[in-house]
CSV table of C-alpha atoms and ligand atoms in Angstrom, one decimal:
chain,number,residue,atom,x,y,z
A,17,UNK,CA,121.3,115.7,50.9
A,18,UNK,CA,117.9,117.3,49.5
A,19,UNK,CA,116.3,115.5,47.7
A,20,UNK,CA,115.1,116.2,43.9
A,21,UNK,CA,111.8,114.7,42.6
A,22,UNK,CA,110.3,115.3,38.9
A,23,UNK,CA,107.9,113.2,36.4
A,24,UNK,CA,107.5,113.4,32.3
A,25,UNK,CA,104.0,111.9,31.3
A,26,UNK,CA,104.8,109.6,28.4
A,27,UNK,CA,101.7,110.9,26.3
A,28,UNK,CA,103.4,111.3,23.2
A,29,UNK,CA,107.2,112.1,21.3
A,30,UNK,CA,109.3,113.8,23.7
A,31,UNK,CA,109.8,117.7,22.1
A,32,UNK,CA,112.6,120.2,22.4
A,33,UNK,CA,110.5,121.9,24.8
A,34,UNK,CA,110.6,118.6,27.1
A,35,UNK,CA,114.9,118.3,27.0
A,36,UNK,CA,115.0,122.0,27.5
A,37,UNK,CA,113.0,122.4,30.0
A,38,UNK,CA,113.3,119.5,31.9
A,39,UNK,CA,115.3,116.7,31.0
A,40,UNK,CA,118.5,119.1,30.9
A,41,UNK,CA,117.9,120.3,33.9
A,42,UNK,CA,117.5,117.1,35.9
A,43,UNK,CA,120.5,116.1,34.1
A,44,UNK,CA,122.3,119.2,35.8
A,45,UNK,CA,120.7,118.6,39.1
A,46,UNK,CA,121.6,114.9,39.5
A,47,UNK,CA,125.0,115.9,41.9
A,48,UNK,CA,122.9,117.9,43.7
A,49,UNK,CA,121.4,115.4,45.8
A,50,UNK,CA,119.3,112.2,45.3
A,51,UNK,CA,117.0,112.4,42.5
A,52,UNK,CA,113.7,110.4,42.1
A,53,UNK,CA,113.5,111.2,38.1
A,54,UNK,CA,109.6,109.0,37.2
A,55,UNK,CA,107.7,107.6,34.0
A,56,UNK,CA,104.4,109.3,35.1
A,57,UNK,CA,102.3,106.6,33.3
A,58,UNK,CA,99.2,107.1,36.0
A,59,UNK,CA,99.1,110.8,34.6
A,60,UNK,CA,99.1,109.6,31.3
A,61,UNK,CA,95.7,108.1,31.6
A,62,UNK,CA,94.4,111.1,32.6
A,63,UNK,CA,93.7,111.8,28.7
A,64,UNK,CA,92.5,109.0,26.5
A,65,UNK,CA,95.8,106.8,25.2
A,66,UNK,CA,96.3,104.0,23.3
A,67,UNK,CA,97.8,101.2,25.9
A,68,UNK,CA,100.4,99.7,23.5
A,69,UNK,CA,101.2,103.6,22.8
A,70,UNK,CA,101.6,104.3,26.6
A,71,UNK,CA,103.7,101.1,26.9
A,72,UNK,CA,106.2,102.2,24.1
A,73,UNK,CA,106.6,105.6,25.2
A,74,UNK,CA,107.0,104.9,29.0
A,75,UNK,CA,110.1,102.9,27.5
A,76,UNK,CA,111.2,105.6,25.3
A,77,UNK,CA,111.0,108.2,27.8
A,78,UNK,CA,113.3,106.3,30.3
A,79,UNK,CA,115.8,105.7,27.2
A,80,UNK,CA,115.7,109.4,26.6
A,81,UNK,CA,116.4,110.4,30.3
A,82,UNK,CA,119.4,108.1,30.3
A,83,UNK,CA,120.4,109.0,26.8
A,84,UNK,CA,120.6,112.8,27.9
A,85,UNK,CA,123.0,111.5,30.8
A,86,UNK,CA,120.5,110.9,33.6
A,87,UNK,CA,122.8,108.1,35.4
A,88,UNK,CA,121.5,105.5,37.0
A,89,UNK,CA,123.8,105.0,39.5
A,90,UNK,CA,122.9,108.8,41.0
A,91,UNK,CA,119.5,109.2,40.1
A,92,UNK,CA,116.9,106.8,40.8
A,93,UNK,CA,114.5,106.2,37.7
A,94,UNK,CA,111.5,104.7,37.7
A,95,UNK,CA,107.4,104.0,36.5
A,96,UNK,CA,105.0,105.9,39.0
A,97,UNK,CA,103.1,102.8,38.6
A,98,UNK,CA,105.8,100.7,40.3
A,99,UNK,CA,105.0,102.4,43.5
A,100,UNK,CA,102.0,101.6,44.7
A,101,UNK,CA,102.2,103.9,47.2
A,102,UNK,CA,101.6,107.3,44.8
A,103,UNK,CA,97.8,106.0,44.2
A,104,UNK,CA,97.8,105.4,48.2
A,105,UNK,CA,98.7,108.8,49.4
A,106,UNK,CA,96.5,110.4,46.4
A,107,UNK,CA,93.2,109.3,48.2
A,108,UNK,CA,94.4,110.1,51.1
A,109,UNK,CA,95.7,113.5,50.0
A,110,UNK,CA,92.4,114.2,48.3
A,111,UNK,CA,90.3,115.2,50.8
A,112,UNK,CA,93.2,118.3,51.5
A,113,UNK,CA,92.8,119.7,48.2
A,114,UNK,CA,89.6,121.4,47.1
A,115,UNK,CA,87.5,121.6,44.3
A,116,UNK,CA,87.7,126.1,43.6
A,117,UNK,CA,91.7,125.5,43.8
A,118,UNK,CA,91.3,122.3,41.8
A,119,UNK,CA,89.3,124.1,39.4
A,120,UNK,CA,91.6,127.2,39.0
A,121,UNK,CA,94.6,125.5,37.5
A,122,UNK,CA,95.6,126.3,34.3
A,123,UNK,CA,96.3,123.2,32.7
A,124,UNK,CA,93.2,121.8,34.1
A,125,UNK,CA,91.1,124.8,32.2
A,126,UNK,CA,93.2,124.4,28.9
A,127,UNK,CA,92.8,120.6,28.7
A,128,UNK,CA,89.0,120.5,29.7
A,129,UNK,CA,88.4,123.4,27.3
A,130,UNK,CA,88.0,121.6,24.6
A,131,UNK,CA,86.0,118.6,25.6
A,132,UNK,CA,82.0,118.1,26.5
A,133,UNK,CA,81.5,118.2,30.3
A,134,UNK,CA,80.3,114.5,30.2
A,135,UNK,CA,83.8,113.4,28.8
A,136,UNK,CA,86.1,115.0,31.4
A,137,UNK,CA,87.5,112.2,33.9
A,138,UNK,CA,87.5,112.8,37.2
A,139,UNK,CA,91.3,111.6,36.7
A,140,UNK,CA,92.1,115.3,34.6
A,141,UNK,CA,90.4,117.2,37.2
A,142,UNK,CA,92.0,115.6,40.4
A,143,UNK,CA,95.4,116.0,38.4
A,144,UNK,CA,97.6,118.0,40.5
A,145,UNK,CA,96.5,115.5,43.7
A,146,UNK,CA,98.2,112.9,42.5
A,147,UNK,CA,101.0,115.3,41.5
A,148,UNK,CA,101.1,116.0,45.0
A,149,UNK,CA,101.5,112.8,46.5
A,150,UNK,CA,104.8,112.1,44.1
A,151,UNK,CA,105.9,115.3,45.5
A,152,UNK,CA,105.5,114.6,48.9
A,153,UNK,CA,106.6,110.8,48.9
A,154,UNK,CA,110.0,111.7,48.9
A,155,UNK,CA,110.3,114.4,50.9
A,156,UNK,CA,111.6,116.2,48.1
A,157,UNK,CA,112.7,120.0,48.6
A,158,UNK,CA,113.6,120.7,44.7
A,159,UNK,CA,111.2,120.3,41.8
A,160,UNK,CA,112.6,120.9,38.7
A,161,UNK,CA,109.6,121.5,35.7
A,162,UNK,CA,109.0,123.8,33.4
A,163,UNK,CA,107.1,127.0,33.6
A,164,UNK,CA,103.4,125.7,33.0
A,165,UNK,CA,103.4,123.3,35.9
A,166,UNK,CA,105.2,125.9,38.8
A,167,UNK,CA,100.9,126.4,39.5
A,168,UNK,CA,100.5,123.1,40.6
A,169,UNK,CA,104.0,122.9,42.8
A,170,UNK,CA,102.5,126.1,44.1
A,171,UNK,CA,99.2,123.8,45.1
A,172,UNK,CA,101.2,121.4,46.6
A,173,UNK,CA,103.1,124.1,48.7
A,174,UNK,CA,99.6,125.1,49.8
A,175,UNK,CA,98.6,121.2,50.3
A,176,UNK,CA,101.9,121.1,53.1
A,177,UNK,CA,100.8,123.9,54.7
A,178,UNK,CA,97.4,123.0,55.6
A,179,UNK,CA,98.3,119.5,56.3
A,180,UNK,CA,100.9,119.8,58.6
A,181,UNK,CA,98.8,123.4,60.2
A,182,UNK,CA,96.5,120.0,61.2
A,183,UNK,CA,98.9,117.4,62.1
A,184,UNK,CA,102.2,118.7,62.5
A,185,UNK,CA,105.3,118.5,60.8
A,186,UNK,CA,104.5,115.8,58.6
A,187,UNK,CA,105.3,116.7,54.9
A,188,UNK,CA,108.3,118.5,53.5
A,189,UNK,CA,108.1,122.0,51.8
A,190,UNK,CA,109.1,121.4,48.1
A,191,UNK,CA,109.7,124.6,46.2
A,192,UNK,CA,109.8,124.6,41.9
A,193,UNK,CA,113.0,125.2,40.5
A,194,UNK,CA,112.3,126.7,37.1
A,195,UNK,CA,115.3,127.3,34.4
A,196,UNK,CA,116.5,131.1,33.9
A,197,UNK,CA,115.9,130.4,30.3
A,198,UNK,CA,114.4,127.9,28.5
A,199,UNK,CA,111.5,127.2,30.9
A,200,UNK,CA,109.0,127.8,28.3
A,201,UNK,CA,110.1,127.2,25.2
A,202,UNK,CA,107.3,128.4,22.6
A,203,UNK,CA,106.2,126.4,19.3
A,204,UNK,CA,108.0,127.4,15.7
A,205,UNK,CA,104.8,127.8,14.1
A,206,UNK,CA,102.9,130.2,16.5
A,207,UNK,CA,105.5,131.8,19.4
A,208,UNK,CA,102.5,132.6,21.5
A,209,UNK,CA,102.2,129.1,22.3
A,210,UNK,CA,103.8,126.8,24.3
A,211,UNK,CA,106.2,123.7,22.6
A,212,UNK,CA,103.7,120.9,24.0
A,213,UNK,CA,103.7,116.9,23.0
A,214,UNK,CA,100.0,117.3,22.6
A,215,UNK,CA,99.7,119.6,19.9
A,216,UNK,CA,102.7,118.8,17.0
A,217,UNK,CA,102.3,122.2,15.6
A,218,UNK,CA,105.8,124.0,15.7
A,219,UNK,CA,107.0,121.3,17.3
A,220,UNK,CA,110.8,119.8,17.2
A,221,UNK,CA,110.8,116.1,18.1
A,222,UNK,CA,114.0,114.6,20.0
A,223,UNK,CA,113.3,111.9,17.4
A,224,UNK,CA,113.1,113.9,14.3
A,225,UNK,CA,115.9,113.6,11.5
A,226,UNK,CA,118.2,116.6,11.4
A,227,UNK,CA,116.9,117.6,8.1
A,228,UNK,CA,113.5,117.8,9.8
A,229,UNK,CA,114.6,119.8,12.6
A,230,UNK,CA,116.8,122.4,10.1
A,231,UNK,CA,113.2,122.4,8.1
A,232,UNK,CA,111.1,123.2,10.7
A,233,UNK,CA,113.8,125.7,12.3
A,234,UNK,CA,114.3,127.6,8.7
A,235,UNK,CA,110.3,127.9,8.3
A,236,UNK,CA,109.9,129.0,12.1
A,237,UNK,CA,107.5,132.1,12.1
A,238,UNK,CA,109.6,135.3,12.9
A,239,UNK,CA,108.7,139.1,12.4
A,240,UNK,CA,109.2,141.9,10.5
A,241,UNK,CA,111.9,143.8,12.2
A,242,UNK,CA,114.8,141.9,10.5
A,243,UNK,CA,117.6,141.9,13.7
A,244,UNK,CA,118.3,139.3,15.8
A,245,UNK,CA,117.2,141.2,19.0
A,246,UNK,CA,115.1,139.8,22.1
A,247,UNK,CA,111.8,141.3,23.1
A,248,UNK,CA,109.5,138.6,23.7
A,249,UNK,CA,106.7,141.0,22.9
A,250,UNK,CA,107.3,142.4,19.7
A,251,UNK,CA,109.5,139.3,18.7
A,252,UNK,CA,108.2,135.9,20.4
A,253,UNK,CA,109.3,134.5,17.2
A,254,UNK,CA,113.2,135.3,17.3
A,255,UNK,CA,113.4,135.4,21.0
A,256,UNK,CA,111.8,131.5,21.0
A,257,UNK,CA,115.2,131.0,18.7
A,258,UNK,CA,117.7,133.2,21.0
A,259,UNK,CA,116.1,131.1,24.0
A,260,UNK,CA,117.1,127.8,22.5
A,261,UNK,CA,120.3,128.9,21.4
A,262,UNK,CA,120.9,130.1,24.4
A,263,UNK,CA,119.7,127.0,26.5
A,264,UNK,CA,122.2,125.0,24.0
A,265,UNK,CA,125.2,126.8,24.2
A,266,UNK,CA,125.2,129.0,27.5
A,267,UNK,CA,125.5,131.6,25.5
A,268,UNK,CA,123.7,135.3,26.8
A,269,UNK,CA,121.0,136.8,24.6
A,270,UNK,CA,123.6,140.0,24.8
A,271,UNK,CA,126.2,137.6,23.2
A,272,UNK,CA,123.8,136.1,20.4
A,273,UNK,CA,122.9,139.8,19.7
A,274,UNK,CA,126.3,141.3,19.3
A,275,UNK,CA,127.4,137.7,17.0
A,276,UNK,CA,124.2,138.3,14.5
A,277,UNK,CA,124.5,142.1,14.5
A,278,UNK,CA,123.6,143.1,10.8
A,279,UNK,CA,123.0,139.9,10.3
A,280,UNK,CA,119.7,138.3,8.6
A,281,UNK,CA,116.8,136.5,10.1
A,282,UNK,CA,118.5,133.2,7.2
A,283,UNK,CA,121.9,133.2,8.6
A,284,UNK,CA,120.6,133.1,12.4
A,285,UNK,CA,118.4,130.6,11.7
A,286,UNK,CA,120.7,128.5,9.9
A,287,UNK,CA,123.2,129.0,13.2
A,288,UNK,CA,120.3,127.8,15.2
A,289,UNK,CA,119.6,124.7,13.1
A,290,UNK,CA,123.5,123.9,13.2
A,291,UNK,CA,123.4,123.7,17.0
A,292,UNK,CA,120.3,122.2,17.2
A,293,UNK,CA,120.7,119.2,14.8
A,294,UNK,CA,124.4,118.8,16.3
A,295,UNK,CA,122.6,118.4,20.1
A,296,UNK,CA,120.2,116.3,19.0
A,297,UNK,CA,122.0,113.7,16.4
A,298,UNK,CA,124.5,113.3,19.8
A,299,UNK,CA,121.1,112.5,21.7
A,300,UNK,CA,120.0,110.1,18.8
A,301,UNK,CA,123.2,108.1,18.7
A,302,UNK,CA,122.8,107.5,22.7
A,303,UNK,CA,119.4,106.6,22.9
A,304,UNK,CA,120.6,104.1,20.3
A,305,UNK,CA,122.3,102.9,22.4
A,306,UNK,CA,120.9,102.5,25.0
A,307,UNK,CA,118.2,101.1,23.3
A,308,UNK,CA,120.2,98.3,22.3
A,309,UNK,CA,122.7,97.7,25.4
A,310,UNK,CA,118.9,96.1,26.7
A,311,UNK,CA,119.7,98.9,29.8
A,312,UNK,CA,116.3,100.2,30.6
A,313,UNK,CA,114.2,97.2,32.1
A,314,UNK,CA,117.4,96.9,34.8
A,315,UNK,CA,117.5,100.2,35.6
A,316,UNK,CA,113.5,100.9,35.7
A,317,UNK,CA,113.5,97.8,38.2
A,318,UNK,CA,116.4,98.8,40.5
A,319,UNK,CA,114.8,102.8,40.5
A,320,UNK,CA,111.5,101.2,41.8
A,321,UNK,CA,113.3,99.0,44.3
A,322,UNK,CA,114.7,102.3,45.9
A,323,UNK,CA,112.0,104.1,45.2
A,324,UNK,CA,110.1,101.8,47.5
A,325,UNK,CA,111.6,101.6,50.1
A,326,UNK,CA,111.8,106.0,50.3
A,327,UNK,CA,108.0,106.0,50.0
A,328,UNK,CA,106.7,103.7,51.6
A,329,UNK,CA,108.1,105.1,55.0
A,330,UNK,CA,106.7,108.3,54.2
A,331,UNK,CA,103.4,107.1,53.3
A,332,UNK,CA,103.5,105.4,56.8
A,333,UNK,CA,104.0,108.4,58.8
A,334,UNK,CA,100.9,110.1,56.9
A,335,UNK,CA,98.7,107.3,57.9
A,336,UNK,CA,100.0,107.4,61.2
A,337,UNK,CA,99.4,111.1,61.2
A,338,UNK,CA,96.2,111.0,59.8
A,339,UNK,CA,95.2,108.2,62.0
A,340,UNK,CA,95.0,105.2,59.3
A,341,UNK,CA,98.0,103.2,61.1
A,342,UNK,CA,97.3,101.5,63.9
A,343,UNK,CA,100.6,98.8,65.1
B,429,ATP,P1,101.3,117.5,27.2
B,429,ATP,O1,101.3,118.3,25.9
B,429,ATP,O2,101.0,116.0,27.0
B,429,ATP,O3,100.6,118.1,28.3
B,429,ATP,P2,104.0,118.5,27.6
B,429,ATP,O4,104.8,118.5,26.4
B,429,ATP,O5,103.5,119.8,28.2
B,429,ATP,O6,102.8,117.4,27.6
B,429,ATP,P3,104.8,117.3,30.1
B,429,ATP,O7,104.9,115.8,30.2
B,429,ATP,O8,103.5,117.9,30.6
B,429,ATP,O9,104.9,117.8,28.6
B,429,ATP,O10,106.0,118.0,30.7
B,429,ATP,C1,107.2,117.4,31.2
B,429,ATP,C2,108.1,118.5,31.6
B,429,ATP,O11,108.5,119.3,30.5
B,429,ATP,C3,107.4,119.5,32.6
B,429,ATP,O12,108.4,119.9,33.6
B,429,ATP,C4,107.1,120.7,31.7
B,429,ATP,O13,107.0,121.9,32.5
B,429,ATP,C5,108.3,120.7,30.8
B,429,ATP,N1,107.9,121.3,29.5
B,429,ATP,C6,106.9,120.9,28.7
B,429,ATP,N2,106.8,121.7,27.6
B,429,ATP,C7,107.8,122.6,27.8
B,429,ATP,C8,108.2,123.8,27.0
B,429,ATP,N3,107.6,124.1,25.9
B,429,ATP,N4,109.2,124.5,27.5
B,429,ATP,C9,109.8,124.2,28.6
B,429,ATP,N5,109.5,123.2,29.4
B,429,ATP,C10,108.5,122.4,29.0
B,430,LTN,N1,102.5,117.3,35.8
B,430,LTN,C1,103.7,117.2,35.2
B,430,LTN,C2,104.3,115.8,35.3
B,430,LTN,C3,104.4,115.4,36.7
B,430,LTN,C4,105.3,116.0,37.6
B,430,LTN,C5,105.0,115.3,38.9
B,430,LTN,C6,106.3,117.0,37.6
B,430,LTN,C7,103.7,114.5,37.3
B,430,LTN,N2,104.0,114.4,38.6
B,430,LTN,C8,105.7,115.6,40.0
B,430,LTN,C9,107.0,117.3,38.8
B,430,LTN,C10,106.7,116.6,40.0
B,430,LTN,C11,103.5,117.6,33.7
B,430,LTN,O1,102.4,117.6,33.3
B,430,LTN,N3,104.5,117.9,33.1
């Protein structure tokens, strides 16, 4: 069975943008093959956090992925940092990766953008290295993520290559394995954007009340054209909408258009809002839950035991391939 590796950084509320493209998707995945499904809390210090924020949110974010039906009994979840060997294989994996590539990637540019030169950590530069390694640790094949980070699965394709060009068959080929729809779900208040955790503007929050959510969805910026019709370039606005509904329900966009023909911009929205709030007060009421049945400390703990054991048999054969193990 292939396996199926991805990582959330707990740096802040999980969004709608998060469930949609990512959580869900692992969720579908899980009978795929085994799943290695992380807390990545050694990504989250890439930016400057709060450590009793990290702490709560690496919690939350394992309640969420078992609230949204991540089950612990197919899919192994776990704290990066409870695998010692992801910092291992990142210094080793360093010296594969350079600094034009390094300096290329997209989120690296957006994130450094707007801070001094003296304040960027080496950490947020050498991101997608340590990405890398959690990649490669399990010899995972499928990477489910969202659109913004296929760049850096991409790197780590390249990383394989030259690596086992040098020493052999060595590392497995993973490949990004992106929704149809929903892999970038853009924020209410300017559909140009991207949803992100780090910016709340136009953002829904898995935690929000429903009569947040129906606000925020009501005042979501649309256009002028007045029918429910998707063209991402002349209306991000509605076709952000279409995409969640869509991404909900399984609806088509050709379906959504034919249901709101003639139609208002209110009456969509308020459809939008329904399915929405419904999703996510169902969400609430598990992570309750779970939250409560005291679930999350067993499960983090019995992910890292098996995550462990996969890793640290891969990081043996790269030392042994790069010359580091000697027995
Ligand atoms: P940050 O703002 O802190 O950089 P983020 O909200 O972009 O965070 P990540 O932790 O970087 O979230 O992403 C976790 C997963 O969710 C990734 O696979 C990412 O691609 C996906 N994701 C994030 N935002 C969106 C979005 N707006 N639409 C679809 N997928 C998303
Ligand atoms: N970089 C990702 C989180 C992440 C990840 C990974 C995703 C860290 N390691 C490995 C997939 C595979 C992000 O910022 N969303």
């Amino acid at each position: 069975m292939d396996h199926i590796l991805s990582g959330i950084k707990p740096t802040g509320q999980l969004t709608l943008g998060n469930y949609i493209g990512a959580i869900n998707k692992f969720v579908k995945l899980q009978d795929k093959g085994e799943s290695f499904l992380f807390i990545a809390d050694l990504h989250a210090l890439t930016l400057p956090i709060d450590p009793e924020v990290l702490r709560t949110n690496s919690r939350d974010l394992a309640a969420f992925y078992l609230a949204a039906g991540l089950d612990p009994n197919k899919s192994n979840i776990f704290l990066q940092s409870d695998v010692s060997a992801h910092a291992e294989l990142a210094i080793i994996l360093q010296n594969y990766l350079y600094m034009g590539e390094l300096s290329r990637m997209t989120q690296f540019k957006d994130k450094s953008s707007k801070m001094k030169e003296e304040a960027i950590g080496l950490g947020l530069f050498a991101y997608p290295v340590l990405m890398a390694a959690d990649i490669v640790l399990y010899d995972s094949k499928v990477i489910p993520v969202g659109e913004d980070q296929i760049q850096h699965v991409e790197l780590t394709r390249d990383l394989v290559k030259r690596f086992n060009n040098r020493y052999g068959d060595v590392l497995v080929m993973p490949r990004a394995e992106v929704a149809k729809v929903g892999a970038r779900i853009m924020s209410l208040s300017d559909p140009t954007k991207k949803m992100s955790k780090s910016d709340p503007k136009g953002d829904i929050y898995l935690k929000d009340e429903p009569a947040v959510i129906r606000k925020k969805i009501m005042s979501a910026v649309t256009d002028m054209e007045a029918h429910v019709h998707y063209d991402p370039e002349k209306q991000p606005g509605i076709s952000n909408l279409m995409t969640i509904m869509s991404s909900l329900t399984g609806k088509s966009f050709e379906e959504i258009e034919k249901e709101f023909e003639g139609k208002g911009y209110g009456d969509f929205k308020r459809a939008v809002a329904d399915i929405v709030c419904s999703e996510m007060e169902n969400l609430q009421k598990r992570y309750k839950e779970v939250i409560e049945s005291g679930l999350v400390d067993k499960v983090l703990e019995k992910g890292a035991k098996r995550a462990n054991e996969v890793a640290s048999k891969v990081l043996e054969r790269v030392q042994k391939a790069v010359g580091l193990y000697h027995k």
